[in-house]
Tab-separated table of C-alpha atoms and ligand atoms in Angstrom:
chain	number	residue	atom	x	y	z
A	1	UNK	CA	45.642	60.629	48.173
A	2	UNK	CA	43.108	61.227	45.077
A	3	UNK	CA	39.735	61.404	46.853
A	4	UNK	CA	38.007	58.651	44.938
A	5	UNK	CA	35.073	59.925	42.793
A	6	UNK	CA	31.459	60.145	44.392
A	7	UNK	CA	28.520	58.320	42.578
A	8	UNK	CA	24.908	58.682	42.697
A	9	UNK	CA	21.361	57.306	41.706
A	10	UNK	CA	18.313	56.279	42.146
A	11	UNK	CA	14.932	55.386	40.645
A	12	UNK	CA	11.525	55.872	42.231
A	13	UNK	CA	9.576	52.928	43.716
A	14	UNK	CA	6.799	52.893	41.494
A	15	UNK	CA	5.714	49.636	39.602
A	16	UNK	CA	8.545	47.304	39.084
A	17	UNK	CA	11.886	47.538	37.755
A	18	UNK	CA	12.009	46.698	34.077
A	19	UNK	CA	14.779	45.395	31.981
A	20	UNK	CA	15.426	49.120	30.812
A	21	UNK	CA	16.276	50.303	34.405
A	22	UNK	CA	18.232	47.381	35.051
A	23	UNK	CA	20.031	47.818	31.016
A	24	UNK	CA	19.870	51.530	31.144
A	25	UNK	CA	20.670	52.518	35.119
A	26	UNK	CA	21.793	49.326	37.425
A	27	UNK	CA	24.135	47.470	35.161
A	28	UNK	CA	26.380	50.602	35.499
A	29	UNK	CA	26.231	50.896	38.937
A	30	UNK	CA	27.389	47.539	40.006
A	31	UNK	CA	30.267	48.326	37.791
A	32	UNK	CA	31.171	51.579	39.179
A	33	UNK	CA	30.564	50.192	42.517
A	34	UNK	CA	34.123	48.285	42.058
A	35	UNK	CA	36.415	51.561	41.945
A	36	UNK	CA	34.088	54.573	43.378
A	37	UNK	CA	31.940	55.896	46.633
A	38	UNK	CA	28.444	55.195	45.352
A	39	UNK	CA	24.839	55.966	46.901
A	40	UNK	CA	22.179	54.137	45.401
A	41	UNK	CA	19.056	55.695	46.682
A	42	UNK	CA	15.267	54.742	46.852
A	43	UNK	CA	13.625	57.977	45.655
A	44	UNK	CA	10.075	57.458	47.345
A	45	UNK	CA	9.398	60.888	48.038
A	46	UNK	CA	10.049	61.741	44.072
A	47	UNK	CA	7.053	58.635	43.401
A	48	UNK	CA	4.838	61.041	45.727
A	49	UNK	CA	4.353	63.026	42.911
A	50	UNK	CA	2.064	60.601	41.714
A	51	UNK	CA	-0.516	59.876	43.710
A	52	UNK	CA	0.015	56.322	45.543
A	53	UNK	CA	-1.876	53.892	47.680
A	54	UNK	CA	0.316	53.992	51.615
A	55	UNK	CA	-0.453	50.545	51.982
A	56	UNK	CA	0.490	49.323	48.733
A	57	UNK	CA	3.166	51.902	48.486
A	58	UNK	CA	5.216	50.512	51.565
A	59	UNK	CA	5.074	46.912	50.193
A	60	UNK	CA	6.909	48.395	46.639
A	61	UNK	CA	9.208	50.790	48.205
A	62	UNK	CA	10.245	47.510	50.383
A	63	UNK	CA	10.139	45.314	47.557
A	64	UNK	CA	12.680	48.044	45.516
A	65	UNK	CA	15.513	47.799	48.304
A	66	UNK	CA	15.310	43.567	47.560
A	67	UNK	CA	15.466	44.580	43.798
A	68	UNK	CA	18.724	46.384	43.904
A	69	UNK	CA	20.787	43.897	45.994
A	70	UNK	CA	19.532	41.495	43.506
A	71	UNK	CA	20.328	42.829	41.279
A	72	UNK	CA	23.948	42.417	42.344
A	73	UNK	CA	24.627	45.782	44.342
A	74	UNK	CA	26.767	45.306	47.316
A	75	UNK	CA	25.535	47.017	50.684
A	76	UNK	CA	28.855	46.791	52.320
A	77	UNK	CA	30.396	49.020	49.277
A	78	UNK	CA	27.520	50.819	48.444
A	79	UNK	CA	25.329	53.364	50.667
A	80	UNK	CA	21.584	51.910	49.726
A	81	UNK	CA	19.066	53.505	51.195
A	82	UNK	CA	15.760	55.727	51.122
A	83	UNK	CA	15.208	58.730	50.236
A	84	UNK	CA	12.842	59.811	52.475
A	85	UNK	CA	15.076	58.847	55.251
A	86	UNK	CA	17.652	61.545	55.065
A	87	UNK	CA	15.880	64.719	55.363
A	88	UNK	CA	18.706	67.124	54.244
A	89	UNK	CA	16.875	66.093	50.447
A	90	UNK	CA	14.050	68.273	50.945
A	91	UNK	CA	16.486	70.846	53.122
A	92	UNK	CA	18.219	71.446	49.982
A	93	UNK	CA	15.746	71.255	47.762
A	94	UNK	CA	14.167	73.797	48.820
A	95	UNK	CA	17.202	76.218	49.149
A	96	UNK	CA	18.066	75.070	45.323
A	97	UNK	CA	14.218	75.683	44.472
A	98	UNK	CA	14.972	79.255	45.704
A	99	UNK	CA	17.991	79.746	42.524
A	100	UNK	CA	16.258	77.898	40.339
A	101	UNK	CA	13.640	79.432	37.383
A	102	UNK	CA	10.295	79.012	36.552
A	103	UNK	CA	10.869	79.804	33.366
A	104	UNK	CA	13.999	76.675	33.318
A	105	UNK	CA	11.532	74.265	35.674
A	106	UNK	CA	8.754	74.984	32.310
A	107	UNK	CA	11.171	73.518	29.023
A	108	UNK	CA	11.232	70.182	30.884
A	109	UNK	CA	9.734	67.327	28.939
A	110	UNK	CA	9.340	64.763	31.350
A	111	UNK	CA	6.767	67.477	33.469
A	112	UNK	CA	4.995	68.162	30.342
A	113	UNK	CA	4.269	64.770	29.292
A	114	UNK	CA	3.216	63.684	32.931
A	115	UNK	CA	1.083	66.832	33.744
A	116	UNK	CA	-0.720	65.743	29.801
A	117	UNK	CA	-0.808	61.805	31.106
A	118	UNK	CA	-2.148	63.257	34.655
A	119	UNK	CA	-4.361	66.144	34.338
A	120	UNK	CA	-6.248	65.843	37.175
A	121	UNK	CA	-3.331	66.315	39.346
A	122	UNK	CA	-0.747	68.647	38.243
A	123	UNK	CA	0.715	69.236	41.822
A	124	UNK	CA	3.718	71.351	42.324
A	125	UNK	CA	5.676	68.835	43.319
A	126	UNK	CA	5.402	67.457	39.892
A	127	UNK	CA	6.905	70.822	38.782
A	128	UNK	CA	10.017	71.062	41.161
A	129	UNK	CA	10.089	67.746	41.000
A	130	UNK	CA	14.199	68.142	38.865
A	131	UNK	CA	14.539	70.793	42.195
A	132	UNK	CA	14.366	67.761	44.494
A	133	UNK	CA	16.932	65.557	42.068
A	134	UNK	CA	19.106	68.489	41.874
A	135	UNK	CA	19.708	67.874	45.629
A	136	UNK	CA	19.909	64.575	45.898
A	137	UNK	CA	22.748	64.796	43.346
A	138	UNK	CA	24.353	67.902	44.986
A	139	UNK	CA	23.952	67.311	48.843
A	140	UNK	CA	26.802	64.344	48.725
A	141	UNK	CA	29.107	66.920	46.202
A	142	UNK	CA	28.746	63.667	43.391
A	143	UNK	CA	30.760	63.678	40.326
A	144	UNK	CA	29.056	61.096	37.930
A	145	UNK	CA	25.389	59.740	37.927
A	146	UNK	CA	24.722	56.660	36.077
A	147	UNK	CA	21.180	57.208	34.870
A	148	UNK	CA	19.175	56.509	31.161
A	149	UNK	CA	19.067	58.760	28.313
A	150	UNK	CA	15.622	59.719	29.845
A	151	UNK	CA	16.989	61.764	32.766
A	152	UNK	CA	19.848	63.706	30.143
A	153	UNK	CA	17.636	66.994	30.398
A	154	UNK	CA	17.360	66.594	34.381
A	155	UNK	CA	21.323	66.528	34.709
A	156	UNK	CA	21.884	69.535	32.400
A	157	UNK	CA	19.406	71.569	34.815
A	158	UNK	CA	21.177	70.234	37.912
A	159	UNK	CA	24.851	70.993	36.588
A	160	UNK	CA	22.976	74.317	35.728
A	161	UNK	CA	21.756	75.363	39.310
A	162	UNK	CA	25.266	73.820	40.691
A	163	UNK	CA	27.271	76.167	38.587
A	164	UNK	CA	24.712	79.536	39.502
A	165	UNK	CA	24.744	78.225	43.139
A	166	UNK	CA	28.843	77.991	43.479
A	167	UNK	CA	28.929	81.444	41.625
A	168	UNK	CA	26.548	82.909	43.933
A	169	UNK	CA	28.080	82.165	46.648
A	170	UNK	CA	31.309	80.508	46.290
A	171	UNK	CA	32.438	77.019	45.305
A	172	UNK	CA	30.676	74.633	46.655
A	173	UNK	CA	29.557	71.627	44.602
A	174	UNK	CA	31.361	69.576	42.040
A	175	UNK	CA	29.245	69.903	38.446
A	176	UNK	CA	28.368	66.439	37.960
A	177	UNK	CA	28.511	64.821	34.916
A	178	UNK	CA	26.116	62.323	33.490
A	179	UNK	CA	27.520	58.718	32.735
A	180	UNK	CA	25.391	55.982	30.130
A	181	UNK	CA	25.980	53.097	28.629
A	182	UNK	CA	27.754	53.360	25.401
A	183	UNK	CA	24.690	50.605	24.027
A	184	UNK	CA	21.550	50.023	26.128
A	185	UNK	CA	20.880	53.942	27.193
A	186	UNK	CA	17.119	53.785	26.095
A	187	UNK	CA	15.702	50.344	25.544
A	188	UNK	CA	12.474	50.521	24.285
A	189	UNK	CA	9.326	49.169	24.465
A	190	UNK	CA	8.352	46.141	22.839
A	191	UNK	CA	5.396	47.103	21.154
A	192	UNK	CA	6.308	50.686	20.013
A	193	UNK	CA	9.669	50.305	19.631
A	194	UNK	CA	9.857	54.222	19.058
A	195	UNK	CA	9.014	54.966	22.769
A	196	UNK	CA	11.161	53.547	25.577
A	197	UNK	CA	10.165	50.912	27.698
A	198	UNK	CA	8.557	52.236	31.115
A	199	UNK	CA	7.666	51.532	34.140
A	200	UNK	CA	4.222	52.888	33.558
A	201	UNK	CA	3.551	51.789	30.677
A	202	UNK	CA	-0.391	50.157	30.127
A	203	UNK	CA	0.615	47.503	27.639
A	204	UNK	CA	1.605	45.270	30.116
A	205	UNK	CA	3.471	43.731	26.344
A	206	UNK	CA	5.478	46.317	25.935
A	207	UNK	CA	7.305	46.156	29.008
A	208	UNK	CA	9.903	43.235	30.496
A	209	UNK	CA	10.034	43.062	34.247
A	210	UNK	CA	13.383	42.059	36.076
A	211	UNK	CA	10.290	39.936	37.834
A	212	UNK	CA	8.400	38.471	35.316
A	213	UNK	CA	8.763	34.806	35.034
A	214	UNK	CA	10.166	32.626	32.453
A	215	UNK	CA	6.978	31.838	30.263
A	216	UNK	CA	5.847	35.503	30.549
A	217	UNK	CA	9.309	36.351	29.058
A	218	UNK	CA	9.077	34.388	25.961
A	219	UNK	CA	5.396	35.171	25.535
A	220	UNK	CA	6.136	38.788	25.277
A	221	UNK	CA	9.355	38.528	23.150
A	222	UNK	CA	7.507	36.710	20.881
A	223	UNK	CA	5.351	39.100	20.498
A	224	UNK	CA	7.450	41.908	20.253
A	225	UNK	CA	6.582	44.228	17.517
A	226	UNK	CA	9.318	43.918	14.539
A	227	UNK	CA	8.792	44.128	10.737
A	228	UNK	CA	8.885	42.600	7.363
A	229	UNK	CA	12.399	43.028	6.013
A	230	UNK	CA	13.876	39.778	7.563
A	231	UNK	CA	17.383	40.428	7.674
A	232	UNK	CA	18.457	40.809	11.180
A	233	UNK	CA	20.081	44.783	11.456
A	234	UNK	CA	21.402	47.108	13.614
A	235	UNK	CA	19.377	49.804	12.238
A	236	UNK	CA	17.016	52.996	13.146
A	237	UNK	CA	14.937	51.925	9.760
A	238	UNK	CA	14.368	48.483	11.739
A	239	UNK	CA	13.292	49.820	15.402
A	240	UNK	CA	12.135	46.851	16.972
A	241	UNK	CA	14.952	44.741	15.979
A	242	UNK	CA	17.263	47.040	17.001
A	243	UNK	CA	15.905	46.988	20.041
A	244	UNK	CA	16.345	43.329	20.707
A	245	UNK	CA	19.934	43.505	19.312
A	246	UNK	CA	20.951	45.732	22.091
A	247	UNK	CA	19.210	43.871	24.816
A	248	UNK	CA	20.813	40.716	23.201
A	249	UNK	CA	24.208	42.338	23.626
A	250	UNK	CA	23.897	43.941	26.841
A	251	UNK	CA	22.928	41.027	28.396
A	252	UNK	CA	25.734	38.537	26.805
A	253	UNK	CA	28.563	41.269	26.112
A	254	UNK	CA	28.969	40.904	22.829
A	255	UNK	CA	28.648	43.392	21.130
A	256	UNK	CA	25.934	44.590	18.388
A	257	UNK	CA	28.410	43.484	15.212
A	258	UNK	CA	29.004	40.153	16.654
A	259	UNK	CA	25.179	39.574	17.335
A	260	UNK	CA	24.515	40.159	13.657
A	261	UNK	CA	26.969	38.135	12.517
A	262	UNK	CA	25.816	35.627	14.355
A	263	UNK	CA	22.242	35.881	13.134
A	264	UNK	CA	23.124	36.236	9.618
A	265	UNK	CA	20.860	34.579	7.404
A	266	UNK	CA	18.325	33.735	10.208
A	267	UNK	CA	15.029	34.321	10.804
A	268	UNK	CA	12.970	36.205	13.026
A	269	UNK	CA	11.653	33.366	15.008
A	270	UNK	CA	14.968	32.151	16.332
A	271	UNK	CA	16.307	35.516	16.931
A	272	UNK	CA	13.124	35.958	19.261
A	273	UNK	CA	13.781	32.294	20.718
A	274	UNK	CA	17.145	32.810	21.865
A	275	UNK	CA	16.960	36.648	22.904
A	276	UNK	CA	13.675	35.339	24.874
A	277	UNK	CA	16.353	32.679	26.173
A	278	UNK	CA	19.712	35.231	26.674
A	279	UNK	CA	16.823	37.352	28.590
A	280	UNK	CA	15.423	34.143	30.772
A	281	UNK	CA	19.115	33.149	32.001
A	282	UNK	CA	19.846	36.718	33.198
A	283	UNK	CA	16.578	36.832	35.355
A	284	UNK	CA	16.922	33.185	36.677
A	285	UNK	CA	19.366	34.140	39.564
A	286	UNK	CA	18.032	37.472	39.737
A	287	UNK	CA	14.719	36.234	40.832
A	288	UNK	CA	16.159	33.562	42.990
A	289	UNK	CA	18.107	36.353	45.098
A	290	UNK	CA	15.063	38.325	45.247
A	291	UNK	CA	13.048	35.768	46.972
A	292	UNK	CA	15.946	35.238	49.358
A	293	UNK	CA	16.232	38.860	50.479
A	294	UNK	CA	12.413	39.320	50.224
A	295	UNK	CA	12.386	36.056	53.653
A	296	UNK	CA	14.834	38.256	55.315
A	297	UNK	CA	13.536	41.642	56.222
A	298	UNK	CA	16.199	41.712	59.190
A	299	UNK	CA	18.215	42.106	56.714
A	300	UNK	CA	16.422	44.842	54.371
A	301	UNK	CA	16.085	46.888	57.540
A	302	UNK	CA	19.522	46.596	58.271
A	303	UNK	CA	20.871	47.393	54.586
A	304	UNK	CA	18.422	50.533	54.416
A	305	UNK	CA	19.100	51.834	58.462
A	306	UNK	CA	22.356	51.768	58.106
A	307	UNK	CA	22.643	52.968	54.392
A	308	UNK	CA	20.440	56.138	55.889
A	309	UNK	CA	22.721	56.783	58.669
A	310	UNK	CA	25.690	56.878	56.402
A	311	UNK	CA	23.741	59.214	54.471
A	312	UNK	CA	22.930	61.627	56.753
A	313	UNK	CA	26.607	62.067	57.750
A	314	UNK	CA	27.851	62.939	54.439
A	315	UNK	CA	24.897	65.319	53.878
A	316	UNK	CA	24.622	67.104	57.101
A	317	UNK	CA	28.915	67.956	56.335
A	318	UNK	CA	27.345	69.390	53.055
A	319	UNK	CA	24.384	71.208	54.707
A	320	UNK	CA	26.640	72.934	56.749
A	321	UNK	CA	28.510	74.300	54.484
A	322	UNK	CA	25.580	75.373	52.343
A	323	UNK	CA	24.045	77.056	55.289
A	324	UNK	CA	27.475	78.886	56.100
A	325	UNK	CA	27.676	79.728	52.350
A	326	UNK	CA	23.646	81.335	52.214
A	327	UNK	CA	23.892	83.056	55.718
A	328	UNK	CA	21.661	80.926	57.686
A	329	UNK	CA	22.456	80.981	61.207
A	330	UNK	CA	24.232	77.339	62.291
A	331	UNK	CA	22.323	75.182	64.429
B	1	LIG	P1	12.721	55.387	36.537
B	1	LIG	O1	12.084	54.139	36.023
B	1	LIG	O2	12.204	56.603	35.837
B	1	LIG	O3	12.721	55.513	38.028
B	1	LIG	O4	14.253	55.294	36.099
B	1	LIG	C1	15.294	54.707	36.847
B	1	LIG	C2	16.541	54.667	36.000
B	1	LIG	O5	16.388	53.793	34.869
B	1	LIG	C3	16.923	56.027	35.381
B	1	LIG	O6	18.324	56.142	35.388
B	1	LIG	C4	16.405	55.948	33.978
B	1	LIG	O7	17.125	56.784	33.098
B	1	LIG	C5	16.648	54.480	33.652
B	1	LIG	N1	15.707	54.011	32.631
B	1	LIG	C6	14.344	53.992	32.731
B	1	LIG	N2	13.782	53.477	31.619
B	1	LIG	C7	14.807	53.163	30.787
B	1	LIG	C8	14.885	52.598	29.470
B	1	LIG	N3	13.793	52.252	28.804
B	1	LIG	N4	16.111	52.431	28.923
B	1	LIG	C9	17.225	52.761	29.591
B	1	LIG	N5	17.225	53.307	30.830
B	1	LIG	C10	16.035	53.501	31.425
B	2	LIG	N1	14.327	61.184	38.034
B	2	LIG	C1	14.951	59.899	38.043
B	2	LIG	C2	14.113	58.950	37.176
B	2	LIG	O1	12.946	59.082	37.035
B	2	LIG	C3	15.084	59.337	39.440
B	2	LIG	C4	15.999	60.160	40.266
B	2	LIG	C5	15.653	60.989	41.289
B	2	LIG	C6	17.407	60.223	40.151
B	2	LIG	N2	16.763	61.571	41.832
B	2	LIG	C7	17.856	61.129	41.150
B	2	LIG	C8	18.331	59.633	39.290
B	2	LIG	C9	19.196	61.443	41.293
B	2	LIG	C10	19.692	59.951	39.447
B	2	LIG	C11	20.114	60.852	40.440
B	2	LIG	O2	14.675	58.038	36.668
């Protein structure tokens, strides 16, 4: 029998999931979750790199694990669980720190623009920090990661230190390969409609939470930033409304055409009304099953034990053969 294909993510519990994690990252996994072996994974030890408050910290990470199953992920098909939890991560991290370059760790851009946006902590973690995603992608031998057009660059290097490592010292991991949506892979933010929407972003405007409620929703579509050619376009001269085209569509399915056809001739105003609406229906249930989960934390701590368990099974059959492959002496 074809082994069925092995799938992996994860994003880090910082903040709150916004509608470009959900667009971007999560919409793909609960469809791959129909037809492959998935692991959706809380990266908390990846959010370390920032500096966080325990207490506070705890309560998000938590929070996160009610966020993906409702979002619609299925803990009986999927492995969910925490990073931290399986400690075969940093194991192999630090064995594919040891093939990796400084010189390769250097051209990435996400470490150069958080080491400008923190300066008073540019820790080393925040260096290897693609070392530690490298194994998490590598330690359960995955074949396709749904992720954003954000994480492209991280992928390449982790394909890279998968093809050195199985060279090295024999074949060993699968080279993964990276899997976005066709529309949707960087939404951006609402007020610079050049940059993509993010977690951390200060202008709380520019940024849609999967838990914002309905009023704060149509509030900040409103005042999304667009621009005075009123015709509604799918076009990079029109950033903004471009933007809420492909939100429009990956939220409804239709696709980008059919949303300008349908808005032909309209203004801006409606447009914004009945995105602000498309967006509103989507979160209703979401937030509905996120209270629900959040009054059951029986439940969490089941989905997340026994997502970590699974885990470590599938990694520790990895680790060994990693170990056998570099020489270390088996436990
Ligand atoms: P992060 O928020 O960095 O933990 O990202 C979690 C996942 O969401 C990753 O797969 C990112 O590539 C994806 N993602 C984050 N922001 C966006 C965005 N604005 N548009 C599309 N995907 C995104
Ligand atoms: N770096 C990713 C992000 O910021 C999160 C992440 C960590 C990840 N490890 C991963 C994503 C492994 C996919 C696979 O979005």
């Amino acid at each position: 029998m074809k082994r069925k294909k092995v799938v992996f993510s994860g994003a880090q519990p910082t903040g709150s999931l916004t509608l470009g994690n959900y667009i971007g990252a999560l919409q793909n996994w609960k469809f791959l979750e129909k037809e492959h072996n998935c692991l959706y994974c809380i990266v908390d030890l990846h959010s370390l790199t920032v500096r966080q408050d325990p207490e506070e910290f705890r309560k998000i990470s938590l929070s996160f694990l009610a966020q993906y199953l409702a979002s619609g992920l299925d803990p009986e098909k999927n492995i969910i669980f925490f990073q931290s939890h399986v400690p075969q991560h940093t194991e192999l991290s630090w064995i594919l720190g040891c093939n990796t370059y400084v010189g390769e760790l250097n051209r990435m851009t996400q470490f150069k623009d958080k080491s400008e946006r923190n300066r008073d902590n540019v820790n080393s973690g925040l260096f290897t920090y693609p070392v530690l995603m490298a194994a998490d992608i590598l330690l359960y031998k995955t074949d396709l990661v749904p992720v954003g057009e954000d994480q492209k660059q991280h992928l390449e290097l982790t394909r890279d230190i998968a093809a050195r490592f199985n060279n090295l010292y024999g074949e060993t991991f699968p080279i993964p390969e990276i899997y976005t949506p066709k529309i949707g892979a960087k939404i951006m933010s609402l007020q610079e409609p050049t940059k993509k929407m993010s977690k951390s972003d200060e202008n709380l405007n520019s940024t849609i939470l999967l838990m914002d409620s309905e009023d704060i929703v149509v509030k900040k579509i409103k005042r999304a930033v667009t621009d005075s050619e009123n015709v509604i376009a799918y076009r990079d001269e029109q950033p903004g409304i471009k933007n809420l085209i492909t939100i429009y569509s990956c939220l409804t399915g239709l696709s980008a055409e059919e949303v300008v056809s349908k808005y032909e001739g309209k203004g801006y105003g409606m447009f914004k009304t009945d995105t602000a609406e498309v967006v509103i229906e989507f979160l209703r249930p979401f937030r509905k099953n996120y209270e629900d989960y959040m009054r059951n934390p029986d439940f969490i701590e089941k989905v997340y034990k026994t997502g970590a368990q699974r885990a470590y099974e599938l990694a520790e059959d990895t680790m060994i053969l990693v170990r056998e492959r570099m020489g270390l002496i088996q436990k």
